[in-house]
Coordinates of C-alpha atoms in Angstrom, one line a residue:
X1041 CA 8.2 18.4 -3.5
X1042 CA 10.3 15.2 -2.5
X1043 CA 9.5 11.9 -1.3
X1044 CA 7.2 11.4 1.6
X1045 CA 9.4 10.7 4.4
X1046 CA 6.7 8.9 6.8
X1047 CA 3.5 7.3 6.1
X1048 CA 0.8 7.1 9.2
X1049 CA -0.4 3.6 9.9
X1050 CA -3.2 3.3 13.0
X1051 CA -2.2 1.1 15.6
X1052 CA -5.9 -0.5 14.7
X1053 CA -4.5 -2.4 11.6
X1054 CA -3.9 -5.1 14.6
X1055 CA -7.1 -6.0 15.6
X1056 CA -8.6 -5.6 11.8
X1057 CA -9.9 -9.1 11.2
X1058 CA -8.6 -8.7 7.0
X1059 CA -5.1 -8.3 8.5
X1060 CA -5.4 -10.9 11.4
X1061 CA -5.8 -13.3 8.6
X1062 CA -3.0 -12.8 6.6
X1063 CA 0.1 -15.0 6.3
X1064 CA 3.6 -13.1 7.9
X1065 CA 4.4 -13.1 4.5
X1066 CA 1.6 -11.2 3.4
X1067 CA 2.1 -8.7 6.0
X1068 CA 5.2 -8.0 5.1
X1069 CA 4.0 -7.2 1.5
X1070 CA 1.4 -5.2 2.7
X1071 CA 3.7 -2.7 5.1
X1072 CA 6.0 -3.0 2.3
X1073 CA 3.6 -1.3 0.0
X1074 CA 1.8 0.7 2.5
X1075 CA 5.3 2.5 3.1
X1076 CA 6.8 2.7 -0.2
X1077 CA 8.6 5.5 -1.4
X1078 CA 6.4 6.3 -4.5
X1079 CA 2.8 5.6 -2.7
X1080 CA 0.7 8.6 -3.1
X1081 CA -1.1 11.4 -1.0
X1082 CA -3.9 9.0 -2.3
X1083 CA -2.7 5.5 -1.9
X1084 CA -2.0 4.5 -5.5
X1085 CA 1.6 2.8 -6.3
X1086 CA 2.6 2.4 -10.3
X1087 CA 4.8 -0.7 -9.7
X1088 CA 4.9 -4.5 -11.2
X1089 CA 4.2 -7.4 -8.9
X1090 CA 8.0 -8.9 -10.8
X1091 CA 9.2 -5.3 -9.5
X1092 CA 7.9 -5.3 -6.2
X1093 CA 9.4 -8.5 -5.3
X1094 CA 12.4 -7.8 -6.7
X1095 CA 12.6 -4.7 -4.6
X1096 CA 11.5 -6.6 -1.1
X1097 CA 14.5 -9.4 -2.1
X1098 CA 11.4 -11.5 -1.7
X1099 CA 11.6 -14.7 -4.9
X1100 CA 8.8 -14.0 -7.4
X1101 CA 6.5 -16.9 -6.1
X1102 CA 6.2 -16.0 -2.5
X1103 CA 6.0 -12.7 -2.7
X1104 CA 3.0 -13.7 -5.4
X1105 CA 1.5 -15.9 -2.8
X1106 CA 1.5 -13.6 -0.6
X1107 CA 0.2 -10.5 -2.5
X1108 CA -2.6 -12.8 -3.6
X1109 CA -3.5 -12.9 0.3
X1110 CA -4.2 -9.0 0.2
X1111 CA -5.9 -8.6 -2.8
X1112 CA -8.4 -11.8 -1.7
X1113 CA -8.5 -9.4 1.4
X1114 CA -9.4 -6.4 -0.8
X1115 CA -7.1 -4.5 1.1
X1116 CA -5.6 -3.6 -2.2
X1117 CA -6.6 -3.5 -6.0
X1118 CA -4.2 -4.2 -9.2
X1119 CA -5.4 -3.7 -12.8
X1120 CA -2.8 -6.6 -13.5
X1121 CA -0.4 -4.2 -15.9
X1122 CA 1.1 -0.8 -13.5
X1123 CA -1.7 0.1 -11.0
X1124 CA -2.0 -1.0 -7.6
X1125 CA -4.0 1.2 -4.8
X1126 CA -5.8 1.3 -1.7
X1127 CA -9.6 1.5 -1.7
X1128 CA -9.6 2.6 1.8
X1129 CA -6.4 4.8 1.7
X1130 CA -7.7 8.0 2.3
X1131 CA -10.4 6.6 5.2
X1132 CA -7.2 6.0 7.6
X1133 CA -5.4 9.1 5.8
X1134 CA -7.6 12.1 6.0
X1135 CA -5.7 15.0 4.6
X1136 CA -4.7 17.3 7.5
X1137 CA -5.8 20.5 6.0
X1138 CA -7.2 22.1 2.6
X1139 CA -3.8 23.5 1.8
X1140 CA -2.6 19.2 1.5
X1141 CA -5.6 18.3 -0.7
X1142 CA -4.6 21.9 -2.8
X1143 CA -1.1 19.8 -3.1
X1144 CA -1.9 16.9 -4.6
X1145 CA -1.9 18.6 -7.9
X1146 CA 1.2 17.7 -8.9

């Protein structure tokens, strides 16, 4: 199976007070992850923050600041080496169907 080509967002993330609160900066990190090409069905990305910001074009020490903003949000998690995901990921992405939870074998 290839890349995901769209990821749904709600509309909601607007009003949510975690969001509100964020720097422009931070929320362009956070859409940045939330669409990336190698987030999973299940809202876990193995990337590096020096990798990430690299990627954006975004210098190392903003786009630190800024990722700093969303995990004080707890809008996303890092184990500090490879693993960054979503603890609410799969709350605003229910699978559509048993056959797409069947999928996420791979």
């Amino acid at each position: 199976m290839g890349k995901r080509r769209y990821r749904k967002i709600s509309v909601c993330i607007w009003n949510d007070a975690k969001f509100l609160a964020l720097s422009h900066d931070a929320k362009l990190v956070l859409f940045f992850m939330l669409t990336h090409q190698d987030l999973t069905q299940i809202g876990a990305l193995r990337a590096t923050v020096p990798g990430l910001a690299c990627e954006l074009g975004m210098d190392l020490e903003v786009f630190g600041k800024a990722f700093e903003e969303v995990l004080q949000q707890g809008i996303v998690e890092y184990d500090e080496k490879l693993l960054f995901w979503f603890p609410n990921f799969l709350k605003h992405n229910l699978p559509e169907s048993p056959n797409v939870v069947k999928s996420w074998h791979y």
